[in-house]
Amino acid sequence: MSAWLARRYLSRVRKKGFDLSKLGVFPESALMPLRRDGLDPVPELARLRAREPISKLDIPFGVNVWLVSGYEESKAVLSDAARFSNDFANLVGESGANADANPGGLGFADPPVHTRLRKLLTPEFTMRRLSRLKPGIARIIDERLDAMAAASVDGPVDLVAEFALPIPSLVICELLGVPYEDREEFQHLSVSRFDLFSGAEASLGAISESLEYLLGVVRKQRENPGDGLLGMIIKEHGDEVDDRELAGLADGVLTGGFETTASMLALGALVLLQDGDTFKRIHDDDAAIGGFVEEALRHLTVVQAAFPRFAREDLEIGGVRIGQGDVVVCSLSGANRDPKFGPALEDFDAFRAPTSHVAFGYGVHRCIGAELARMELRAAYPALVRRFPDLRLAVPAHELSFRKVSVVYGVESLPVLV
């Protein structure tokens, strides 16, 4: 591309935002932080962090994109909503070809819009409100364990299909008031949006499809509000929130609370299957589960990168100058293993004292469903190992297939013998 064309494209970007579909497949340098070696980030990420906790990525068209992989540096960016914007319009422009793919919700909104929307959701995610879900979560887990036992008659069982995916699917359906018979559709759309291996356009398409589906759900709830989150917001706030905003909130809860928890359930189970001492400890000691879940969240960091931030002004973070309009991406998996954050963080240690990890993000955009995820994980792991004390992998660990490049990391299937 000539320098003149590059300048023309960059000028358009600054005025209208990025047209992500033009990127096609993301450059390899941008994908490195999303690649893994089994359960671990690739070694290149640690080497980069040691050399430059804030480093410039090689992105075409002269766009400045910074990768933040240090712990303190990531917290500094994630907590600074005044100088960094999350607005989706920064990616596609206010009227770009992909503007209709704006998922809305909390992740891609700035205050005061973010503040108003978060206030709508916060009451539904207090521990008092969430406690009403505990009996349902326990029932769902027991039903999935029964299903695993029944499936085991025919040989190995896929723990992903029979356990890790259905549990958060059912919980989220119950929470939102989404028909469970539609689960396969939103599971597909959720996975597709995080898969950058197929390029940005496919990811944006999945977001658009998800919003269209959820708009239909919202309209049905308007006509007959149920007892789920959507129905409660409609009953309590009515026309204060329009259909598009409500669909965006539902989309954020659906994707944030389904795909991430499903990946954690599967990968956490894999950790247990590879560590007999920890497996036994979770089986025998009720008090052990809290520490295990926190260490698993930190060590696995299934959400590998935070939503991109856009610098509102020229600024400095960790001694690095970042220009107005530059894109900043925080590597959560890198931050959670930063030696400056704690000792031996490359290792999984179920006895480690709970850390102030950033697996759920940090600052005003910290995941609103964090406590719901913890509730599911703390209930599911002990139930799994106690129901199947002889649980083991049905194939060698090196034969497992993991997602190649995805913002949310996961294993494709996990064949086990019960």
GROMACS .gro file of C-alpha atoms in nm:
model
  418
    1MET     CA    1   0.000   0.000   0.000
    2SER     CA    2   0.138   0.343  -0.089
    3ALA     CA    3   0.212   0.601   0.180
    4TRP     CA    4  -0.061   0.821   0.029
    5LEU     CA    5  -0.326   0.546   0.062
    6ALA     CA    6  -0.212   0.469   0.415
    7ARG     CA    7  -0.249   0.834   0.512
    8ARG     CA    8  -0.597   0.844   0.355
    9TYR     CA    9  -0.704   0.533   0.549
   10LEU     CA   10  -0.562   0.664   0.875
   11SER     CA   11  -0.742   0.996   0.823
   12ARG     CA   12  -1.068   0.806   0.776
   13VAL     CA   13  -1.001   0.600   1.089
   14ARG     CA   14  -0.950   0.910   1.298
   15LYS     CA   15  -1.277   1.060   1.173
   16LYS     CA   16  -1.504   0.757   1.163
   17GLY     CA   17  -1.338   0.479   1.361
   18PHE     CA   18  -1.185   0.150   1.242
   19ASP     CA   19  -1.367  -0.056   0.982
   20LEU     CA   20  -1.270  -0.390   1.134
   21SER     CA   21  -1.395  -0.589   0.835
   22LYS     CA   22  -1.113  -0.438   0.628
   23LEU     CA   23  -0.856  -0.612   0.846
   24GLY     CA   24  -0.979  -0.958   0.742
   25VAL     CA   25  -0.753  -1.195   0.932
   26PHE     CA   26  -0.571  -1.024   1.218
   27PRO     CA   27  -0.192  -0.983   1.184
   28GLU     CA   28   0.011  -1.257   1.353
   29SER     CA   29   0.179  -1.008   1.586
   30ALA     CA   30  -0.161  -0.910   1.722
   31LEU     CA   31  -0.263  -1.272   1.774
   32MET     CA   32   0.043  -1.381   1.975
   33PRO     CA   33  -0.106  -1.273   2.312
   34LEU     CA   34  -0.408  -1.497   2.240
   35ARG     CA   35  -0.205  -1.807   2.159
   36ARG     CA   36  -0.131  -2.074   2.418
   37ASP     CA   37   0.075  -2.381   2.480
   38GLY     CA   38  -0.180  -2.606   2.647
   39LEU     CA   39  -0.301  -2.418   2.956
   40ASP     CA   40  -0.016  -2.167   2.948
   41PRO     CA   41   0.033  -1.848   2.747
   42VAL     CA   42   0.304  -1.891   2.486
   43PRO     CA   43   0.655  -1.815   2.623
   44GLU     CA   44   0.684  -1.515   2.390
   45LEU     CA   45   0.435  -1.327   2.605
   46ALA     CA   46   0.645  -1.364   2.921
   47ARG     CA   47   0.960  -1.262   2.734
   48LEU     CA   48   0.784  -0.957   2.593
   49ARG     CA   49   0.647  -0.861   2.935
   50ALA     CA   50   0.994  -0.888   3.093
   51ARG     CA   51   1.140  -0.664   2.825
   52GLU     CA   52   0.850  -0.424   2.767
   53PRO     CA   53   0.538  -0.446   2.988
   54ILE     CA   54   0.389  -0.194   2.745
   55SER     CA   55   0.487  -0.270   2.386
   56LYS     CA   56   0.379  -0.151   2.044
   57LEU     CA   57   0.220  -0.414   1.819
   58ASP     CA   58   0.295  -0.435   1.449
   59ILE     CA   59  -0.043  -0.342   1.300
   60PRO     CA   60  -0.095  -0.225   0.939
   61PHE     CA   61  -0.215   0.118   0.819
   62GLY     CA   62  -0.006   0.313   1.069
   63VAL     CA   63  -0.250   0.258   1.355
   64ASN     CA   64  -0.082   0.264   1.697
   65VAL     CA   65  -0.183  -0.039   1.905
   66TRP     CA   66  -0.022  -0.099   2.243
   67LEU     CA   67  -0.016  -0.431   2.429
   68VAL     CA   68  -0.006  -0.399   2.807
   69SER     CA   69   0.111  -0.722   2.972
   70GLY     CA   70   0.235  -0.596   3.311
   71TYR     CA   71   0.011  -0.627   3.618
   72GLU     CA   72   0.040  -0.274   3.757
   73GLU     CA   73   0.035  -0.121   3.409
   74SER     CA   74  -0.283  -0.313   3.322
   75LYS     CA   75  -0.455  -0.195   3.640
   76ALA     CA   76  -0.354   0.162   3.561
   77VAL     CA   77  -0.520   0.142   3.218
   78LEU     CA   78  -0.828  -0.055   3.324
   79SER     CA   79  -0.903   0.179   3.614
   80ASP     CA   80  -0.871   0.500   3.413
   81ALA     CA   81  -1.211   0.557   3.253
   82ALA     CA   82  -1.142   0.931   3.239
   83ARG     CA   83  -0.851   0.905   2.995
   84PHE     CA   84  -0.949   0.584   2.812
   85SER     CA   85  -1.268   0.515   2.618
   86ASN     CA   86  -1.440   0.178   2.564
   87ASP     CA   87  -1.697   0.315   2.318
   88PHE     CA   88  -1.758   0.068   2.032
   89ALA     CA   89  -1.785   0.361   1.790
   90ASN     CA   90  -1.407   0.390   1.819
   91LEU     CA   91  -1.386   0.059   1.634
   92VAL     CA   92  -1.641   0.108   1.358
   93GLY     CA   93  -1.737   0.474   1.357
   94GLU     CA   94  -2.075   0.623   1.431
   95SER     CA   95  -2.216   0.533   1.089
   96GLY     CA   96  -1.969   0.276   0.958
   97ALA     CA   97  -2.070  -0.037   0.772
   98ASN     CA   98  -2.049  -0.236   1.094
   99ALA     CA   99  -2.209   0.018   1.325
  100ASP     CA  100  -2.514  -0.207   1.353
  101ALA     CA  101  -2.289  -0.470   1.511
  102ASN     CA  102  -2.242  -0.250   1.817
  103PRO     CA  103  -2.324  -0.492   2.100
  104GLY     CA  104  -2.409  -0.211   2.339
  105GLY     CA  105  -2.420  -0.320   2.699
  106LEU     CA  106  -2.155  -0.237   2.955
  107GLY     CA  107  -1.833  -0.351   2.792
  108PHE     CA  108  -1.840  -0.104   2.504
  109ALA     CA  109  -1.993   0.196   2.679
  110ASP     CA  110  -1.840   0.493   2.858
  111PRO     CA  111  -1.977   0.690   3.154
  112PRO     CA  112  -2.235   0.836   3.190
  113VAL     CA  113  -2.410   0.580   2.964
  114HIS     CA  114  -2.216   0.296   3.128
  115THR     CA  115  -2.304   0.427   3.476
  116ARG     CA  116  -2.676   0.441   3.397
  117LEU     CA  117  -2.684   0.092   3.242
  118ARG     CA  118  -2.479  -0.066   3.521
  119LYS     CA  119  -2.724   0.071   3.777
  120LEU     CA  120  -2.999  -0.121   3.597
  121LEU     CA  121  -2.810  -0.450   3.630
  122THR     CA  122  -2.638  -0.414   3.967
  123PRO     CA  123  -2.945  -0.499   4.183
  124GLU     CA  124  -2.979  -0.831   3.999
  125PHE     CA  125  -2.619  -0.926   4.079
  126THR     CA  126  -2.605  -0.858   4.449
  127MET     CA  127  -2.535  -1.162   4.666
  128ARG     CA  128  -2.888  -1.136   4.809
  129ARG     CA  129  -3.048  -1.161   4.464
  130LEU     CA  130  -2.801  -1.423   4.342
  131SER     CA  131  -2.864  -1.643   4.645
  132ARG     CA  132  -3.205  -1.725   4.502
  133LEU     CA  133  -3.025  -1.906   4.218
  134LYS     CA  134  -2.833  -2.144   4.447
  135PRO     CA  135  -3.099  -2.418   4.461
  136GLY     CA  136  -3.142  -2.402   4.085
  137ILE     CA  137  -2.766  -2.420   4.026
  138ALA     CA  138  -2.738  -2.725   4.253
  139ARG     CA  139  -3.027  -2.892   4.069
  140ILE     CA  140  -2.875  -2.818   3.729
  141ILE     CA  141  -2.538  -2.962   3.836
  142ASP     CA  142  -2.700  -3.279   3.972
  143GLU     CA  143  -2.894  -3.324   3.648
  144ARG     CA  144  -2.576  -3.288   3.442
  145LEU     CA  145  -2.394  -3.540   3.662
  146ASP     CA  146  -2.684  -3.782   3.607
  147ALA     CA  147  -2.653  -3.723   3.233
  148MET     CA  148  -2.279  -3.793   3.247
  149ALA     CA  149  -2.340  -4.118   3.435
  150ALA     CA  150  -2.600  -4.227   3.180
  151ALA     CA  151  -2.375  -4.139   2.886
  152SER     CA  152  -2.081  -4.329   3.040
  153VAL     CA  153  -2.257  -4.660   2.970
  154ASP     CA  154  -2.152  -4.622   2.606
  155GLY     CA  155  -1.790  -4.535   2.682
  156PRO     CA  156  -1.602  -4.204   2.726
  157VAL     CA  157  -1.805  -3.892   2.806
  158ASP     CA  158  -1.729  -3.545   2.668
  159LEU     CA  159  -1.716  -3.332   2.982
  160VAL     CA  160  -1.747  -3.015   2.772
  161ALA     CA  161  -2.071  -3.121   2.602
  162GLU     CA  162  -2.231  -3.294   2.901
  163PHE     CA  163  -2.116  -3.072   3.187
  164ALA     CA  164  -1.923  -2.753   3.115
  165LEU     CA  165  -2.151  -2.609   2.845
  166PRO     CA  166  -2.496  -2.702   2.978
  167ILE     CA  167  -2.448  -2.572   3.333
  168PRO     CA  168  -2.388  -2.203   3.253
  169SER     CA  169  -2.631  -2.227   2.960
  170LEU     CA  170  -2.912  -2.335   3.189
  171VAL     CA  171  -2.817  -2.085   3.460
  172ILE     CA  172  -2.805  -1.793   3.218
  173CYS     CA  173  -3.130  -1.897   3.051
  174GLU     CA  174  -3.294  -1.904   3.394
  175LEU     CA  175  -3.139  -1.571   3.493
  176LEU     CA  176  -3.237  -1.387   3.174
  177GLY     CA  177  -3.561  -1.563   3.095
  178VAL     CA  178  -3.423  -1.690   2.761
  179PRO     CA  179  -3.587  -2.005   2.618
  180TYR     CA  180  -3.350  -2.296   2.682
  181GLU     CA  181  -3.448  -2.458   2.353
  182ASP     CA  182  -3.258  -2.172   2.182
  183ARG     CA  183  -2.934  -2.257   2.363
  184GLU     CA  184  -2.757  -2.414   2.065
  185GLU     CA  185  -2.800  -2.096   1.862
  186PHE     CA  186  -2.660  -1.860   2.124
  187GLN     CA  187  -2.380  -2.105   2.209
  188HIS     CA  188  -2.269  -2.095   1.845
  189LEU     CA  189  -2.290  -1.716   1.828
  190SER     CA  190  -2.105  -1.676   2.156
  191VAL     CA  191  -1.813  -1.893   2.045
  192SER     CA  192  -1.798  -1.729   1.700
  193ARG     CA  193  -1.768  -1.374   1.828
  194PHE     CA  194  -1.455  -1.456   2.029
  195ASP     CA  195  -1.283  -1.652   1.752
  196LEU     CA  196  -1.039  -1.417   1.579
  197PHE     CA  197  -0.887  -1.695   1.370
  198SER     CA  198  -1.158  -1.637   1.109
  199GLY     CA  199  -1.108  -1.261   1.103
  200ALA     CA  200  -1.292  -0.959   1.235
  201GLU     CA  201  -1.582  -0.964   0.990
  202ALA     CA  202  -1.701  -1.306   1.109
  203SER     CA  203  -1.680  -1.191   1.469
  204LEU     CA  204  -1.886  -0.879   1.396
  205GLY     CA  205  -2.141  -1.089   1.208
  206ALA     CA  206  -2.190  -1.311   1.512
  207ILE     CA  207  -2.249  -1.004   1.730
  208SER     CA  208  -2.515  -0.875   1.489
  209GLU     CA  209  -2.694  -1.211   1.482
  210SER     CA  210  -2.689  -1.235   1.860
  211LEU     CA  211  -2.841  -0.889   1.896
  212GLU     CA  212  -3.116  -0.968   1.647
  213TYR     CA  213  -3.204  -1.282   1.840
  214LEU     CA  214  -3.206  -1.099   2.173
  215LEU     CA  215  -3.414  -0.813   2.036
  216GLY     CA  216  -3.682  -1.073   1.966
  217VAL     CA  217  -3.655  -1.202   2.323
  218VAL     CA  218  -3.683  -0.848   2.460
  219ARG     CA  219  -3.994  -0.774   2.255
  220LYS     CA  220  -4.161  -1.088   2.389
  221GLN     CA  221  -4.069  -0.983   2.743
  222ARG     CA  222  -4.219  -0.638   2.681
  223GLU     CA  223  -4.550  -0.806   2.604
  224ASN     CA  224  -4.536  -1.044   2.898
  225PRO     CA  225  -4.257  -0.969   3.148
  226GLY     CA  226  -4.133  -1.277   3.329
  227ASP     CA  227  -3.945  -1.323   3.655
  228GLY     CA  228  -3.599  -1.329   3.492
  229LEU     CA  229  -3.356  -1.039   3.471
  230LEU     CA  230  -3.510  -0.896   3.154
  231GLY     CA  231  -3.861  -0.911   3.291
  232MET     CA  232  -3.756  -0.753   3.622
  233ILE     CA  233  -3.582  -0.462   3.448
  234ILE     CA  234  -3.889  -0.405   3.228
  235LYS     CA  235  -4.121  -0.415   3.529
  236GLU     CA  236  -3.907  -0.178   3.735
  237HIS     CA  237  -3.781   0.062   3.468
  238GLY     CA  238  -4.020   0.032   3.174
  239ASP     CA  239  -3.947   0.290   2.906
  240GLU     CA  240  -3.634   0.416   3.086
  241VAL     CA  241  -3.444   0.158   2.882
  242ASP     CA  242  -3.521   0.094   2.515
  243ASP     CA  243  -3.522  -0.242   2.339
  244ARG     CA  244  -3.177  -0.200   2.186
  245GLU     CA  245  -3.019  -0.109   2.518
  246LEU     CA  246  -3.188  -0.400   2.691
  247ALA     CA  247  -3.078  -0.641   2.418
  248GLY     CA  248  -2.723  -0.510   2.459
  249LEU     CA  249  -2.735  -0.569   2.834
  250ALA     CA  250  -2.870  -0.919   2.778
  251ASP     CA  251  -2.600  -0.983   2.518
  252GLY     CA  252  -2.331  -0.884   2.765
  253VAL     CA  253  -2.473  -1.107   3.038
  254LEU     CA  254  -2.524  -1.394   2.795
  255THR     CA  255  -2.177  -1.393   2.642
  256GLY     CA  256  -1.996  -1.286   2.958
  257GLY     CA  257  -2.173  -1.538   3.178
  258PHE     CA  258  -2.195  -1.834   2.943
  259GLU     CA  259  -1.881  -1.880   2.735
  260THR     CA  260  -1.637  -1.775   3.006
  261THR     CA  261  -1.786  -1.997   3.277
  262ALA     CA  262  -1.812  -2.293   3.039
  263SER     CA  263  -1.443  -2.258   2.954
  264MET     CA  264  -1.350  -2.229   3.321
  265LEU     CA  265  -1.550  -2.540   3.414
  266ALA     CA  266  -1.376  -2.747   3.145
  267LEU     CA  267  -1.023  -2.616   3.195
  268GLY     CA  268  -1.053  -2.625   3.575
  269ALA     CA  269  -1.164  -2.987   3.549
  270LEU     CA  270  -0.859  -3.057   3.333
  271VAL     CA  271  -0.636  -2.908   3.603
  272LEU     CA  272  -0.795  -3.142   3.858
  273LEU     CA  273  -0.751  -3.442   3.629
  274GLN     CA  274  -0.380  -3.366   3.597
  275ASP     CA  275  -0.322  -3.300   3.967
  276GLY     CA  276  -0.423  -3.594   4.185
  277ASP     CA  277  -0.339  -3.422   4.514
  278THR     CA  278  -0.562  -3.123   4.436
  279PHE     CA  279  -0.836  -3.355   4.309
  280LYS     CA  280  -0.831  -3.538   4.644
  281ARG     CA  281  -0.824  -3.214   4.840
  282ILE     CA  282  -1.133  -3.079   4.662
  283HIS     CA  283  -1.300  -3.417   4.717
  284ASP     CA  284  -1.225  -3.427   5.091
  285ASP     CA  285  -1.218  -3.068   5.215
  286ASP     CA  286  -1.511  -2.828   5.178
  287ALA     CA  287  -1.288  -2.537   5.277
  288ALA     CA  288  -1.048  -2.597   4.987
  289ILE     CA  289  -1.280  -2.496   4.706
  290GLY     CA  290  -1.260  -2.118   4.751
  291GLY     CA  291  -0.883  -2.109   4.715
  292PHE     CA  292  -0.887  -2.353   4.425
  293VAL     CA  293  -1.138  -2.144   4.231
  294GLU     CA  294  -0.941  -1.821   4.281
  295GLU     CA  295  -0.614  -1.983   4.177
  296ALA     CA  296  -0.782  -2.146   3.876
  297LEU     CA  297  -0.929  -1.810   3.772
  298ARG     CA  298  -0.585  -1.648   3.794
  299HIS     CA  299  -0.383  -1.929   3.639
  300LEU     CA  300  -0.619  -2.006   3.352
  301THR     CA  301  -0.742  -1.650   3.283
  302VAL     CA  302  -0.983  -1.772   3.015
  303VAL     CA  303  -1.066  -1.414   2.910
  304GLN     CA  304  -0.720  -1.349   2.773
  305ALA     CA  305  -0.755  -0.980   2.689
  306ALA     CA  306  -0.975  -0.696   2.807
  307PHE     CA  307  -1.193  -0.491   2.575
  308PRO     CA  308  -0.972  -0.247   2.380
  309ARG     CA  309  -0.930   0.100   2.524
  310PHE     CA  310  -0.882   0.418   2.319
  311ALA     CA  311  -0.673   0.703   2.454
  312ARG     CA  312  -0.882   1.019   2.482
  313GLU     CA  313  -0.568   1.236   2.507
  314ASP     CA  314  -0.189   1.217   2.498
  315LEU     CA  315  -0.081   1.044   2.818
  316GLU     CA  316   0.185   0.835   2.987
  317ILE     CA  317   0.150   0.491   3.144
  318GLY     CA  318   0.446   0.310   3.298
  319GLY     CA  319   0.686   0.555   3.143
  320VAL     CA  320   0.549   0.498   2.791
  321ARG     CA  321   0.398   0.782   2.591
  322ILE     CA  322   0.061   0.695   2.434
  323GLY     CA  323  -0.097   0.929   2.183
  324GLN     CA  324  -0.455   1.045   2.158
  325GLY     CA  325  -0.654   0.793   1.956
  326ASP     CA  326  -0.408   0.508   2.014
  327VAL     CA  327  -0.555   0.165   2.091
  328VAL     CA  328  -0.452  -0.005   2.416
  329VAL     CA  329  -0.516  -0.376   2.479
  330CYS     CA  330  -0.447  -0.525   2.821
  331SER     CA  331  -0.333  -0.888   2.830
  332LEU     CA  332  -0.509  -1.027   3.137
  333SER     CA  333  -0.328  -1.360   3.103
  334GLY     CA  334   0.003  -1.173   3.096
  335ALA     CA  335  -0.084  -0.952   3.392
  336ASN     CA  336  -0.196  -1.245   3.605
  337ARG     CA  337   0.146  -1.410   3.569
  338ASP     CA  338   0.361  -1.100   3.610
  339PRO     CA  339   0.646  -1.181   3.856
  340LYS     CA  340   0.606  -0.829   3.997
  341PHE     CA  341   0.254  -0.933   4.105
  342GLY     CA  342   0.375  -1.236   4.304
  343PRO     CA  343   0.619  -1.530   4.316
  344ALA     CA  344   0.606  -1.842   4.097
  345LEU     CA  345   0.292  -1.733   3.915
  346GLU     CA  346   0.372  -1.954   3.615
  347ASP     CA  347   0.284  -2.249   3.841
  348PHE     CA  348  -0.059  -2.360   3.956
  349ASP     CA  349  -0.070  -2.372   4.336
  350ALA     CA  350  -0.402  -2.465   4.495
  351PHE     CA  351  -0.255  -2.372   4.835
  352ARG     CA  352  -0.164  -2.019   4.726
  353ALA     CA  353  -0.328  -1.743   4.926
  354PRO     CA  354  -0.598  -1.574   4.714
  355THR     CA  355  -0.452  -1.300   4.496
  356SER     CA  356  -0.590  -0.973   4.362
  357HIS     CA  357  -0.600  -1.116   4.009
  358VAL     CA  358  -0.756  -0.939   3.712
  359ALA     CA  359  -0.932  -1.242   3.561
  360PHE     CA  360  -1.260  -1.048   3.585
  361GLY     CA  361  -1.100  -0.723   3.472
  362TYR     CA  362  -1.057  -0.418   3.692
  363GLY     CA  363  -1.213  -0.078   3.753
  364VAL     CA  364  -1.558   0.033   3.644
  365HIS     CA  365  -1.569  -0.232   3.371
  366ARG     CA  366  -1.493  -0.524   3.603
  367CYS     CA  367  -1.726  -0.814   3.517
  368ILE     CA  368  -2.060  -0.758   3.686
  369GLY     CA  369  -2.128  -1.132   3.690
  370ALA     CA  370  -1.810  -1.228   3.876
  371GLU     CA  371  -1.994  -1.353   4.186
  372LEU     CA  372  -2.236  -1.559   3.978
  373ALA     CA  373  -1.942  -1.727   3.804
  374ARG     CA  374  -1.775  -1.800   4.137
  375MET     CA  375  -2.100  -1.944   4.269
  376GLU     CA  376  -2.124  -2.187   3.977
  377LEU     CA  377  -1.758  -2.290   3.994
  378ARG     CA  378  -1.760  -2.343   4.371
  379ALA     CA  379  -2.064  -2.567   4.340
  380ALA     CA  380  -1.966  -2.760   4.027
  381TYR     CA  381  -1.610  -2.877   4.094
  382PRO     CA  382  -1.672  -3.050   4.432
  383ALA     CA  383  -1.992  -3.209   4.300
  384LEU     CA  384  -1.803  -3.345   3.998
  385VAL     CA  385  -1.515  -3.507   4.188
  386ARG     CA  386  -1.740  -3.646   4.462
  387ARG     CA  387  -1.984  -3.799   4.216
  388PHE     CA  388  -1.699  -3.947   4.010
  389PRO     CA  389  -1.399  -4.008   4.240
  390ASP     CA  390  -1.233  -4.221   3.970
  391LEU     CA  391  -1.276  -3.958   3.698
  392ARG     CA  392  -0.986  -3.964   3.450
  393LEU     CA  393  -0.893  -3.856   3.101
  394ALA     CA  394  -0.995  -4.096   2.825
  395VAL     CA  395  -0.715  -3.975   2.593
  396PRO     CA  396  -0.359  -3.855   2.652
  397ALA     CA  397  -0.354  -3.486   2.745
  398HIS     CA  398  -0.138  -3.399   2.443
  399GLU     CA  399  -0.417  -3.517   2.212
  400LEU     CA  400  -0.668  -3.261   2.342
  401SER     CA  401  -0.767  -2.988   2.099
  402PHE     CA  402  -0.772  -2.628   2.223
  403ARG     CA  403  -0.896  -2.312   2.053
  404LYS     CA  404  -0.623  -2.174   1.832
  405VAL     CA  405  -0.689  -1.802   1.865
  406SER     CA  406  -0.974  -1.680   2.079
  407VAL     CA  407  -1.027  -1.398   2.324
  408VAL     CA  408  -1.194  -1.659   2.547
  409TYR     CA  409  -0.965  -1.962   2.565
  410GLY     CA  410  -1.103  -2.312   2.591
  411VAL     CA  411  -1.074  -2.679   2.508
  412GLU     CA  412  -1.289  -2.812   2.224
  413SER     CA  413  -1.376  -3.139   2.397
  414LEU     CA  414  -1.265  -3.323   2.710
  415PRO     CA  415  -1.323  -3.701   2.683
  416VAL     CA  416  -1.328  -3.862   3.028
  417LEU     CA  417  -1.396  -4.198   3.185
  418VAL     CA  418  -1.613  -4.192   3.494
   0.00000   0.00000   0.00000
